[in-house]
Coordinates of C-alpha atoms and ligand atoms in Angstrom, one line a residue:
M164 CA 3.8 -19.0 21.0
E165 CA 2.6 -15.9 22.3
S166 CA -0.8 -14.3 20.4
Y167 CA -0.5 -10.1 19.4
G168 CA -4.4 -9.9 19.6
Q169 CA -4.5 -8.4 22.8
M170 CA -1.4 -5.7 22.2
I171 CA -2.9 -4.5 18.7
K172 CA -6.3 -4.3 20.1
D173 CA -4.6 -1.9 22.8
M174 CA -2.7 -0.1 20.2
R175 CA -5.9 0.7 18.0
S176 CA -7.7 1.6 20.9
V177 CA -4.7 4.4 21.6
F178 CA -5.3 5.5 18.0
L179 CA -8.8 5.7 18.6
S180 CA -8.3 8.0 21.0
G181 CA -6.4 10.2 18.5
K182 CA -3.1 10.7 20.4
T183 CA -1.2 10.1 17.5
K184 CA -3.3 12.4 15.2
S185 CA -2.0 15.8 16.7
E186 CA 1.2 17.5 15.1
Q187 CA 3.0 17.9 18.4
W188 CA 2.9 14.0 18.8
R189 CA 4.1 13.3 15.7
S190 CA 6.8 16.2 15.9
T191 CA 8.2 14.7 19.2
Q192 CA 8.4 11.2 18.1
L193 CA 10.2 12.2 15.2
K194 CA 12.7 14.2 17.5
A195 CA 13.1 11.2 19.6
I196 CA 14.1 9.5 16.4
V197 CA 16.5 11.9 15.7
N198 CA 17.9 12.0 19.7
L199 CA 18.0 8.1 19.6
I200 CA 20.0 8.0 16.2
E201 CA 22.6 11.0 17.7
E202 CA 23.1 9.3 21.3
N203 CA 23.5 6.2 20.4
S204 CA 25.0 6.0 17.2
E205 CA 28.2 4.0 18.2
K206 CA 26.1 1.4 20.0
L207 CA 24.1 1.7 16.7
C208 CA 27.2 1.2 14.7
A209 CA 28.6 -1.8 16.9
A210 CA 25.7 -3.7 16.0
L211 CA 25.7 -3.3 12.4
Q212 CA 29.7 -4.1 12.9
A213 CA 28.8 -7.3 14.6
D214 CA 26.2 -8.2 12.3
L215 CA 27.3 -7.6 8.7
H216 CA 30.9 -6.3 9.5
K217 CA 29.6 -3.0 8.2
H218 CA 32.3 -0.1 8.7
K219 CA 31.6 2.8 10.4
S220 CA 31.1 4.8 7.5
E221 CA 29.3 2.8 5.8
A222 CA 26.7 2.6 8.4
F223 CA 27.1 6.5 8.7
I224 CA 25.8 6.9 5.2
T225 CA 24.0 4.1 4.4
E226 CA 22.2 3.9 7.5
L227 CA 22.3 6.3 10.3
A228 CA 22.5 9.9 8.6
L229 CA 19.8 8.4 5.9
C230 CA 17.2 8.0 8.8
K231 CA 18.1 11.0 10.8
N232 CA 17.9 13.2 7.8
D233 CA 14.7 11.9 7.1
A234 CA 13.3 12.4 10.3
I235 CA 14.4 15.9 10.4
H236 CA 13.0 16.3 6.9
A237 CA 9.8 15.1 8.4
I238 CA 9.9 17.4 11.1
N239 CA 10.7 20.5 8.8
H240 CA 7.6 19.7 6.5
L241 CA 4.9 17.7 8.8
S242 CA 2.6 21.1 9.1
E243 CA 2.8 21.6 5.2
W244 CA 2.1 17.7 4.4
M245 CA -0.9 17.6 6.8
K246 CA -2.5 20.5 5.8
P247 CA -5.9 20.0 3.3
E248 CA -4.7 20.0 -0.4
K249 CA -7.0 22.4 -2.5
V250 CA -7.8 20.7 -5.5
A251 CA -9.2 21.7 -9.0
K252 CA -12.8 22.3 -9.2
G253 CA -14.3 23.3 -12.3
L254 CA -17.8 25.3 -13.2
M255 CA -20.1 22.6 -11.2
F256 CA -18.3 22.8 -7.9
M257 CA -17.1 26.6 -8.4
M258 CA -18.8 27.3 -4.8
D259 CA -17.8 24.2 -2.8
N260 CA -14.6 23.7 -0.9
A261 CA -12.8 20.6 -2.3
C262 CA -9.6 19.2 -0.8
I263 CA -8.0 16.0 -0.2
Q264 CA -7.2 15.2 3.6
K265 CA -4.7 13.1 4.1
E266 CA -5.5 10.8 7.5
P267 CA -3.6 8.2 9.2
L268 CA -4.7 4.4 8.3
G269 CA -4.4 3.3 12.0
V270 CA -1.8 0.2 13.4
A271 CA 0.8 -0.1 10.9
L272 CA 3.0 -3.3 10.8
I273 CA 6.6 -3.0 9.2
I274 CA 8.7 -6.1 8.7
G275 CA 12.3 -5.3 8.1
A276 CA 14.9 -7.1 6.4
W277 CA 18.5 -7.9 7.6
N278 CA 21.0 -6.0 5.0
Y279 CA 20.2 -2.6 6.1
P280 CA 18.6 -3.5 9.4
V281 CA 18.2 -0.1 11.0
Q282 CA 17.5 1.9 7.8
L283 CA 14.7 -0.6 6.7
T284 CA 13.2 -0.1 10.0
L285 CA 13.6 3.3 10.9
L286 CA 12.5 5.0 7.5
P287 CA 9.0 3.3 7.4
L288 CA 8.8 4.2 11.1
I289 CA 9.5 7.9 10.4
G290 CA 7.0 7.9 7.5
A291 CA 4.1 5.8 9.4
I292 CA 4.5 8.4 13.0
A293 CA 4.7 11.4 10.3
A294 CA 1.5 10.2 9.1
G295 CA -0.3 9.6 12.9
N296 CA -0.2 5.9 13.2
C297 CA 0.6 3.3 15.7
C298 CA 3.1 1.2 14.5
I299 CA 4.7 -2.5 15.4
I300 CA 8.2 -2.7 14.1
K301 CA 9.4 -6.6 13.4
P302 CA 13.2 -6.5 12.6
S303 CA 14.8 -9.4 10.9
E304 CA 16.1 -12.0 13.2
L305 CA 18.8 -12.4 10.9
S306 CA 20.6 -9.4 12.1
P307 CA 20.4 -10.0 15.6
K308 CA 22.4 -7.4 17.3
T309 CA 20.6 -4.5 15.6
A310 CA 17.3 -6.4 16.0
E311 CA 18.2 -6.6 20.0
F312 CA 19.1 -2.7 20.2
L313 CA 15.9 -1.7 18.5
Q314 CA 13.8 -3.8 21.0
E315 CA 15.9 -2.2 24.1
Y316 CA 16.2 1.3 22.9
I317 CA 12.9 1.8 21.0
P318 CA 10.9 2.0 24.2
K319 CA 13.5 4.2 25.8
Y320 CA 12.7 7.1 23.2
L321 CA 9.3 6.5 22.1
D322 CA 5.9 6.3 22.9
N323 CA 5.5 3.0 24.0
D324 CA 1.6 2.6 24.1
C325 CA 1.8 3.7 20.1
I326 CA 5.0 2.1 18.9
K327 CA 6.3 -1.6 19.6
V328 CA 9.2 -3.8 18.3
V329 CA 8.4 -7.6 18.2
N330 CA 11.6 -9.6 17.8
G331 CA 11.5 -13.2 16.4
G332 CA 11.5 -15.1 13.2
V333 CA 8.9 -17.0 11.1
P334 CA 7.0 -18.0 13.9
E335 CA 6.7 -14.7 15.5
T336 CA 5.7 -12.9 12.0
T337 CA 3.3 -15.9 10.7
A338 CA 1.8 -15.3 14.4
L339 CA 1.4 -11.0 14.0
L340 CA 0.4 -11.9 10.3
K341 CA -2.9 -13.5 11.6
E342 CA -3.9 -10.2 13.1
R343 CA -5.7 -7.2 11.5
F344 CA -3.6 -4.3 10.5
D345 CA -4.4 -0.9 8.6
I346 CA -1.4 -1.2 6.5
I347 CA 1.7 -3.7 6.4
L348 CA 5.1 -2.5 4.7
Y349 CA 7.3 -5.9 4.0
T350 CA 10.9 -5.9 2.9
G351 CA 12.3 -8.7 2.0
N352 CA 12.4 -11.3 -0.8
S353 CA 9.2 -11.9 -3.4
N354 CA 8.5 -15.4 -1.9
V355 CA 7.8 -14.1 1.8
A356 CA 5.7 -11.0 0.2
K357 CA 3.2 -13.4 -1.4
I358 CA 2.7 -15.0 2.6
V359 CA 2.6 -11.6 3.2
M360 CA 0.1 -10.5 0.6
E361 CA -2.1 -13.5 1.2
A362 CA -2.3 -12.9 5.2
A363 CA -3.2 -8.9 4.5
S364 CA -6.0 -10.1 1.7
K365 CA -8.1 -11.7 4.7
F366 CA -8.8 -7.8 5.9
L367 CA -8.1 -6.2 2.8
T368 CA -4.9 -4.8 4.5
P369 CA -3.1 -2.4 2.0
V370 CA 0.6 -3.7 1.4
I371 CA 3.6 -1.6 0.5
L372 CA 6.1 -4.7 -0.9
E373 CA 9.7 -3.3 -1.0
L374 CA 11.4 -6.2 -2.9
G375 CA 14.7 -7.1 -5.0
G376 CA 15.6 -8.8 -8.2
K377 CA 18.0 -8.5 -10.5
S378 CA 18.9 -4.9 -11.1
P379 CA 21.2 -4.7 -14.4
V380 CA 23.8 -2.1 -15.6
F381 CA 24.3 -0.9 -19.3
I382 CA 27.5 0.3 -20.3
D383 CA 27.9 1.8 -23.6
R384 CA 30.7 2.7 -25.7
N385 CA 33.3 5.4 -25.4
T386 CA 32.4 6.0 -21.6
D387 CA 35.6 6.9 -19.3
L388 CA 35.8 3.2 -17.8
N389 CA 37.9 4.2 -14.8
V390 CA 34.9 6.6 -13.1
V391 CA 32.5 4.0 -14.6
A392 CA 34.2 1.2 -12.5
R393 CA 34.6 3.3 -9.6
R394 CA 30.7 3.9 -9.3
L395 CA 30.0 0.6 -10.5
S396 CA 32.2 -1.4 -7.9
W397 CA 31.3 0.7 -4.8
G398 CA 27.3 -0.1 -5.6
K399 CA 27.8 -3.5 -6.1
F400 CA 30.5 -4.3 -3.9
L401 CA 28.5 -2.0 -0.8
N402 CA 27.7 -3.9 2.2
A403 CA 29.4 -6.8 0.5
G404 CA 27.1 -6.6 -2.4
Q405 CA 23.7 -7.2 -0.1
T406 CA 22.0 -4.4 -1.2
C407 CA 18.8 -4.6 -2.9
V408 CA 19.3 -2.0 -5.4
A409 CA 23.1 -3.2 -5.9
P410 CA 24.2 -4.1 -9.9
D411 CA 23.4 -7.5 -10.4
Y412 CA 25.0 -7.8 -13.9
V413 CA 26.5 -5.9 -16.6
M414 CA 25.9 -6.0 -20.0
C415 CA 28.2 -4.3 -22.4
P416 CA 29.5 -4.4 -25.9
K417 CA 32.3 -7.0 -26.5
E418 CA 35.1 -4.8 -26.9
V419 CA 34.3 -2.5 -23.6
Q420 CA 34.4 -6.0 -21.5
D421 CA 38.7 -6.4 -21.3
E422 CA 39.1 -2.5 -20.0
L423 CA 36.1 -2.8 -17.8
V424 CA 37.3 -5.7 -16.2
S425 CA 40.7 -4.0 -15.8
S426 CA 39.4 -0.9 -14.1
V427 CA 37.1 -2.7 -12.0
K428 CA 40.4 -4.6 -10.5
T429 CA 41.9 -1.2 -9.9
A430 CA 38.7 0.5 -8.0
I431 CA 38.7 -3.0 -5.9
D432 CA 42.6 -2.4 -5.0
E433 CA 41.5 0.9 -4.5
F434 CA 38.8 0.4 -2.3
F435 CA 39.7 -2.7 0.0
T436 CA 43.4 -3.3 -1.3
K437 CA 44.8 -6.2 -2.9
D438 CA 43.7 -8.3 0.1
P439 CA 40.1 -7.5 0.6
K440 CA 39.8 -10.3 3.6
S441 CA 42.1 -7.9 5.4
S442 CA 40.0 -4.5 4.8
D443 CA 38.0 -3.1 7.4
S444 CA 36.2 -1.1 4.8
Y445 CA 34.6 -4.4 3.4
G446 CA 31.6 -6.5 4.4
R447 CA 30.9 -10.1 5.2
I448 CA 27.8 -12.2 3.9
V449 CA 25.3 -12.4 6.7
N450 CA 24.8 -16.1 7.5
S451 CA 26.5 -19.5 6.0
R452 CA 23.0 -20.3 4.2
H453 CA 23.8 -17.5 2.3
F454 CA 27.4 -17.9 2.1
G455 CA 26.5 -21.6 0.5
R456 CA 24.2 -20.4 -1.8
L457 CA 26.7 -17.9 -3.7
Q458 CA 29.1 -20.4 -3.7
K459 CA 26.8 -22.6 -5.8
L460 CA 25.9 -19.4 -8.0
L461 CA 29.8 -19.4 -8.8
E462 CA 29.8 -23.2 -9.7
G463 CA 30.9 -23.5 -13.4
T464 CA 32.1 -19.9 -13.7
K465 CA 35.8 -18.6 -14.3
P466 CA 36.5 -15.3 -12.1
V467 CA 38.4 -12.6 -13.9
I468 CA 38.7 -10.9 -10.5
G469 CA 38.7 -12.6 -7.1
G470 CA 37.0 -16.0 -6.4
D471 CA 38.5 -16.3 -2.9
S472 CA 36.3 -17.3 0.1
D473 CA 36.6 -18.2 3.6
E474 CA 33.7 -20.3 5.1
K475 CA 34.7 -19.7 8.7
E476 CA 34.5 -16.0 8.5
R477 CA 31.6 -16.2 5.7
F478 CA 34.1 -13.7 3.7
I479 CA 33.7 -13.7 -0.2
S480 CA 36.1 -11.4 -2.2
P481 CA 34.9 -9.3 -4.9
T482 CA 34.6 -11.3 -7.6
V483 CA 33.8 -10.9 -11.2
V484 CA 33.2 -13.5 -13.7
T485 CA 33.2 -12.7 -17.9
D486 CA 31.5 -14.6 -20.9
V487 CA 28.2 -15.5 -18.8
Q488 CA 25.2 -16.9 -20.6
F489 CA 21.7 -16.0 -19.4
T490 CA 21.4 -19.9 -18.9
D491 CA 24.0 -20.0 -16.2
N492 CA 23.1 -20.4 -12.9
I493 CA 24.0 -17.1 -11.4
M494 CA 21.7 -15.7 -13.8
Q495 CA 18.6 -17.4 -12.3
E496 CA 18.0 -15.4 -9.4
E497 CA 19.0 -12.2 -7.4
I498 CA 22.7 -12.9 -6.7
F499 CA 22.6 -10.6 -3.1
G500 CA 26.1 -11.3 -2.7
P501 CA 29.7 -9.7 -4.2
L502 CA 29.5 -11.3 -7.5
L503 CA 29.6 -9.6 -10.8
P504 CA 28.8 -11.3 -13.9
I505 CA 29.7 -9.4 -17.4
I506 CA 27.7 -10.5 -20.4
T507 CA 28.7 -9.2 -23.8
V508 CA 25.4 -7.6 -25.8
K509 CA 25.9 -6.3 -29.5
D510 CA 24.5 -3.3 -28.3
H511 CA 22.3 -0.9 -26.3
N512 CA 19.2 -2.6 -28.5
E513 CA 19.9 -5.9 -27.4
A514 CA 20.4 -4.9 -23.4
I515 CA 16.8 -3.4 -24.0
E516 CA 15.4 -6.7 -25.3
V517 CA 17.0 -8.4 -22.5
I518 CA 15.6 -6.5 -19.7
N519 CA 12.5 -6.5 -21.2
S520 CA 12.3 -10.3 -21.4
R521 CA 12.8 -10.5 -17.7
E522 CA 11.3 -9.6 -14.5
K523 CA 11.0 -5.7 -14.1
P524 CA 14.1 -4.8 -12.0
L525 CA 14.3 -2.7 -8.9
A526 CA 16.8 -0.2 -10.4
L527 CA 18.2 -0.2 -14.0
Y528 CA 22.0 1.4 -14.4
V529 CA 22.8 3.1 -17.6
F530 CA 26.3 4.3 -18.1
T531 CA 26.7 6.4 -21.4
N532 CA 27.2 10.0 -23.1
N533 CA 24.9 9.3 -25.6
K534 CA 21.7 10.9 -24.9
S535 CA 19.8 8.9 -27.7
V536 CA 20.9 5.7 -25.9
R537 CA 19.8 7.0 -22.5
E538 CA 16.7 7.8 -23.6
D539 CA 16.2 5.0 -25.4
I540 CA 16.6 2.7 -22.8
R541 CA 14.4 5.3 -20.5
Q542 CA 11.6 5.1 -22.6
K543 CA 11.8 1.6 -23.5
T544 CA 11.9 -0.1 -20.1
S545 CA 10.2 -0.1 -17.0
S546 CA 12.1 -0.3 -14.1
G547 CA 11.7 1.3 -10.1
A548 CA 14.2 3.3 -10.5
F549 CA 16.4 4.5 -13.2
V550 CA 19.8 6.0 -13.0
V551 CA 22.1 7.3 -15.5
N552 CA 26.1 7.1 -14.8
D553 CA 25.9 6.0 -11.0
T554 CA 24.5 3.3 -9.2
V555 CA 22.9 3.1 -6.0
L556 CA 22.8 7.1 -5.0
H557 CA 19.2 7.1 -6.0
G558 CA 18.4 5.9 -2.4
G559 CA 19.9 8.6 -0.6
L560 CA 17.6 11.6 -2.3
C561 CA 14.1 11.2 -0.3
S562 CA 12.6 13.7 -2.9
L563 CA 12.7 10.4 -5.2
P564 CA 9.6 7.8 -4.3
F565 CA 12.0 4.2 -3.4
G566 CA 10.2 1.3 -4.4
G567 CA 9.6 -1.4 -7.3
V568 CA 7.5 -2.3 -10.1
G569 CA 5.9 -5.8 -10.9
N570 CA 8.3 -8.5 -9.4
S571 CA 10.7 -6.1 -7.9
G572 CA 7.7 -4.4 -5.2
M573 CA 4.7 -2.2 -5.3
G574 CA 4.2 0.7 -3.3
A575 CA 7.1 3.2 -2.4
Y576 CA 8.5 5.6 0.1
H577 CA 11.4 7.6 1.4
G578 CA 10.5 11.5 2.8
K579 CA 6.8 12.6 1.6
H580 CA 6.6 9.3 -0.1
S581 CA 6.6 7.8 3.2
F582 CA 3.9 10.3 4.3
D583 CA 1.7 9.5 1.4
A584 CA 2.5 6.1 1.6
F585 CA 1.1 5.5 5.3
S586 CA -1.9 8.1 4.6
H587 CA -5.3 7.3 3.3
S588 CA -6.2 10.3 1.0
K589 CA -9.4 11.5 2.0
A590 CA -11.7 13.4 -0.4
V591 CA -13.7 16.0 1.3
L592 CA -16.2 18.4 -0.4
E593 CA -17.9 20.8 1.5
K594 CA -21.2 22.2 0.2
S595 CA -23.2 25.1 1.9
L596 CA -26.8 24.5 2.2
G597 CA -27.9 27.7 -0.2
M598 CA -28.4 27.7 -3.8
E599 CA -30.6 24.9 -4.1
S600 CA -32.2 26.3 -7.3
A601 CA -28.8 25.7 -9.1
N602 CA -28.7 22.3 -7.3
S603 CA -32.1 21.6 -8.6
I604 CA -30.6 20.8 -12.3
R605 CA -29.9 17.4 -10.9
Y606 CA -33.1 16.0 -9.5
P607 CA -35.9 14.7 -10.9
P608 CA -38.6 15.1 -12.8
Y609 CA -35.4 15.3 -15.8
T610 CA -36.2 17.6 -18.5
E611 CA -34.7 18.6 -21.5
A612 CA -34.1 22.4 -20.0
K613 CA -32.2 20.4 -17.2
L614 CA -30.2 18.6 -19.5
G615 CA -29.5 21.4 -21.4
W616 CA -27.6 23.0 -18.4
A617 CA -26.2 20.1 -17.1
G618 CA -24.5 19.7 -20.4
W619 CA -23.4 22.9 -20.2
I620 CA -22.3 22.8 -16.7
M621 CA -20.2 19.6 -16.9
K622 CA -18.8 20.4 -20.3
E623 CA -15.0 19.5 -20.1
K624 CA -12.8 20.4 -23.4
I625 CA -10.3 19.0 -24.6
K626 CA -7.0 21.9 -24.3
K627 CA -5.7 23.0 -27.5
K628 CA -1.8 22.9 -27.7
G629 CA 0.6 25.3 -28.9
I630 CA -0.1 29.0 -30.0
M631 CA -4.0 28.3 -30.1
S632 CA -3.9 27.2 -26.3
F633 CA -3.7 31.0 -25.3
F634 CA -6.8 31.9 -27.7
P635 CA -9.3 31.6 -24.9
F636 CA -6.9 33.9 -22.6
V637 CA -6.9 36.6 -25.2
V638 CA -11.0 35.9 -25.8
M639 CA -11.5 36.3 -21.8
G640 CA -9.0 39.2 -21.8
A641 CA -10.7 41.4 -24.4
M642 CA -14.1 40.5 -22.8
F643 CA -12.7 41.7 -19.5
G644 CA -11.7 44.7 -20.6
L645 CA -15.1 45.2 -22.5
L646 CA -16.6 44.7 -18.9
F647 CA -14.9 47.3 -17.3
K648 CA -14.7 49.8 -19.8
T649 CA -19.0 49.5 -19.9
V650 CA -18.8 49.7 -16.0
G651 CA -16.2 52.1 -15.5
V652 CA -18.3 54.3 -17.9
T653 CA -21.6 53.5 -16.3
A654 CA -20.1 54.3 -12.9
S655 CA -18.6 57.6 -13.9
E656 CA -21.9 58.5 -15.4
T657 CA -23.5 57.6 -12.3
D658 CA -21.0 59.7 -10.7
S659 CA -21.0 62.6 -12.8
N660 CA -25.3 62.4 -12.6
N661 CA -24.9 62.5 -8.8
Ligands
NAD911 P1 15.0 -11.7 5.5 O1 15.4 -13.4 5.6 O2 15.6 -10.8 6.9 O3 13.1 -11.6 5.3 C1 12.5 -10.5 5.9 C2 11.6 -10.8 6.7 O4 10.4 -11.3 6.4 C3 11.9 -10.8 8.5 O5 11.4 -10.1 9.0 C4 11.6 -12.1 8.5 O6 11.4 -12.2 9.9 C5 10.5 -12.5 7.6 N1 10.1 -13.5 7.1 C6 11.2 -14.4 6.7 N2 10.3 -16.1 6.1 C7 8.9 -15.7 6.7 C8 7.6 -16.7 6.5 N3 7.9 -17.9 5.8 N4 6.7 -15.8 6.6 C9 6.8 -14.5 7.3 N5 7.6 -14.0 7.6 C10 9.1 -14.3 7.1 O7 15.2 -10.9 4.6 P2 15.4 -11.6 2.9 O8 13.9 -12.1 2.4 O9 16.7 -12.6 2.9 O10 15.8 -10.2 1.8 C11 16.5 -10.2 1.1 C12 15.8 -9.9 -0.1 O11 15.4 -8.7 0.0 C13 16.3 -9.2 -1.4 O12 15.8 -9.8 -2.4 C14 16.6 -8.1 -1.3 O13 16.7 -7.3 -2.7 C15 15.1 -7.4 -0.8 N6 15.6 -6.2 -0.2 C16 14.5 -5.2 -0.4 C17 14.8 -4.2 0.2 C18 14.1 -2.9 -0.8 O14 13.6 -1.5 0.0 N7 13.1 -3.1 -1.7 C19 15.7 -3.9 1.0 C20 16.2 -4.6 1.1 C21 16.1 -5.9 1.0

């Protein structure tokens, strides 16, 4: 197995030369990513079709356009993001300059997963570059055509000294993880995340872990189930259910279940026809291991929609199962495929209890017209994201951080959040060498007088809420008014005396 030590050493010396820190370098590389996508969109779509039977519209919406727009957003905001950020100072630091300077961390490692193989490598890369880092990307070996594309085309567009692609599987990733990086972003399952975190701990390297889990959906009474079913089915059966934020299971009151099933059936027929196997809009399971795993999850269940499969094509039809129990196989792990269990609950309070008794999910979806139900669930649960009356879409809004909490991950990215994720926030305090007498309050020998001054300068007050919060401004206004009046009078007296 190749050792990556020398490669990383070389990248670190390029980083230390300062090459990646200039705005011009960052912006040129980001533009190169835009060009890479624009000029090779057909090749990229072909790779995604070969790896996952992804339709080019799906590839465009969920991978190419997303990455291109994120890169353009970064180009447009780069100078603003790179500017030192002024901070509040208070009395003690009144004469000083205090700011936060974002600085690149060094050499980043990005380990991608197979289900969105373009998005999961290029989006973090955009953040790493915008923040001014060197970067190695390790695409998933389970989407080999996309991985080959990235290995061939990234060196043609991007700065080879600073950005590299390493292809391979577990041995290559294991070898990479033996080396020292300055930040690692890993996307994948929580078991491997522990391996990544353990390897990173050897060097105290910070990690961003983009993981998965079972993202629940609660559907309330009195919703328009036709709309609900379309939005739910789109999020669930997109990429044949192999989406980290796909709705994993549905909870709804018993009286909602039958009508929901019939609306989901209508939506599936509309999206993929009555024969989804022949639909070019419907994906395939990535490999036979995952195909077998999904078949096992279906054992003992009674599908009310779908349930058909073809091992040779790794096809599993959009499937819905009802009367599911929390003890069933399908509820023991993230499904990550086109199987949708529905579990009936009494009301949203029971749904909250269920959610809180399990690992914190990557996303939580609520369909309701009732504000108090929505607020109750939002306030009483914790999840990477909380989406009302839709699914999955939050990942397309780059002003929102994308990431999990607890078992669904740590750290977040997309848009400015990616820039922040790959940056260190350096605290900068600049003082002049003057005003030494004011500074002497803090020096020994300590005296009661100095303590008195320190108490005054360091005093923080709890802000008053409501109408009384305006009181200090009224007092200050009155004092300034008095001051101006006095100065004005004195000045006019002086003028008239002259
Ligand atoms: P995967 O098999 O592609 O593995 C991810 C990466 O880990 C690959 O690059 C692989 O080479 C590497 N890897 C695998 N085993 C390893 C080991 N033993 N040591 C070191 N590296 C190893 O992807 P996966 O794990 O099947 O991904 C599916 C999971 O990822 C699901 O849980 C899904 O929800 C989650 N996911 C999360 C996000 C997100 O953004 N939060 C996105 C996509 C997928």
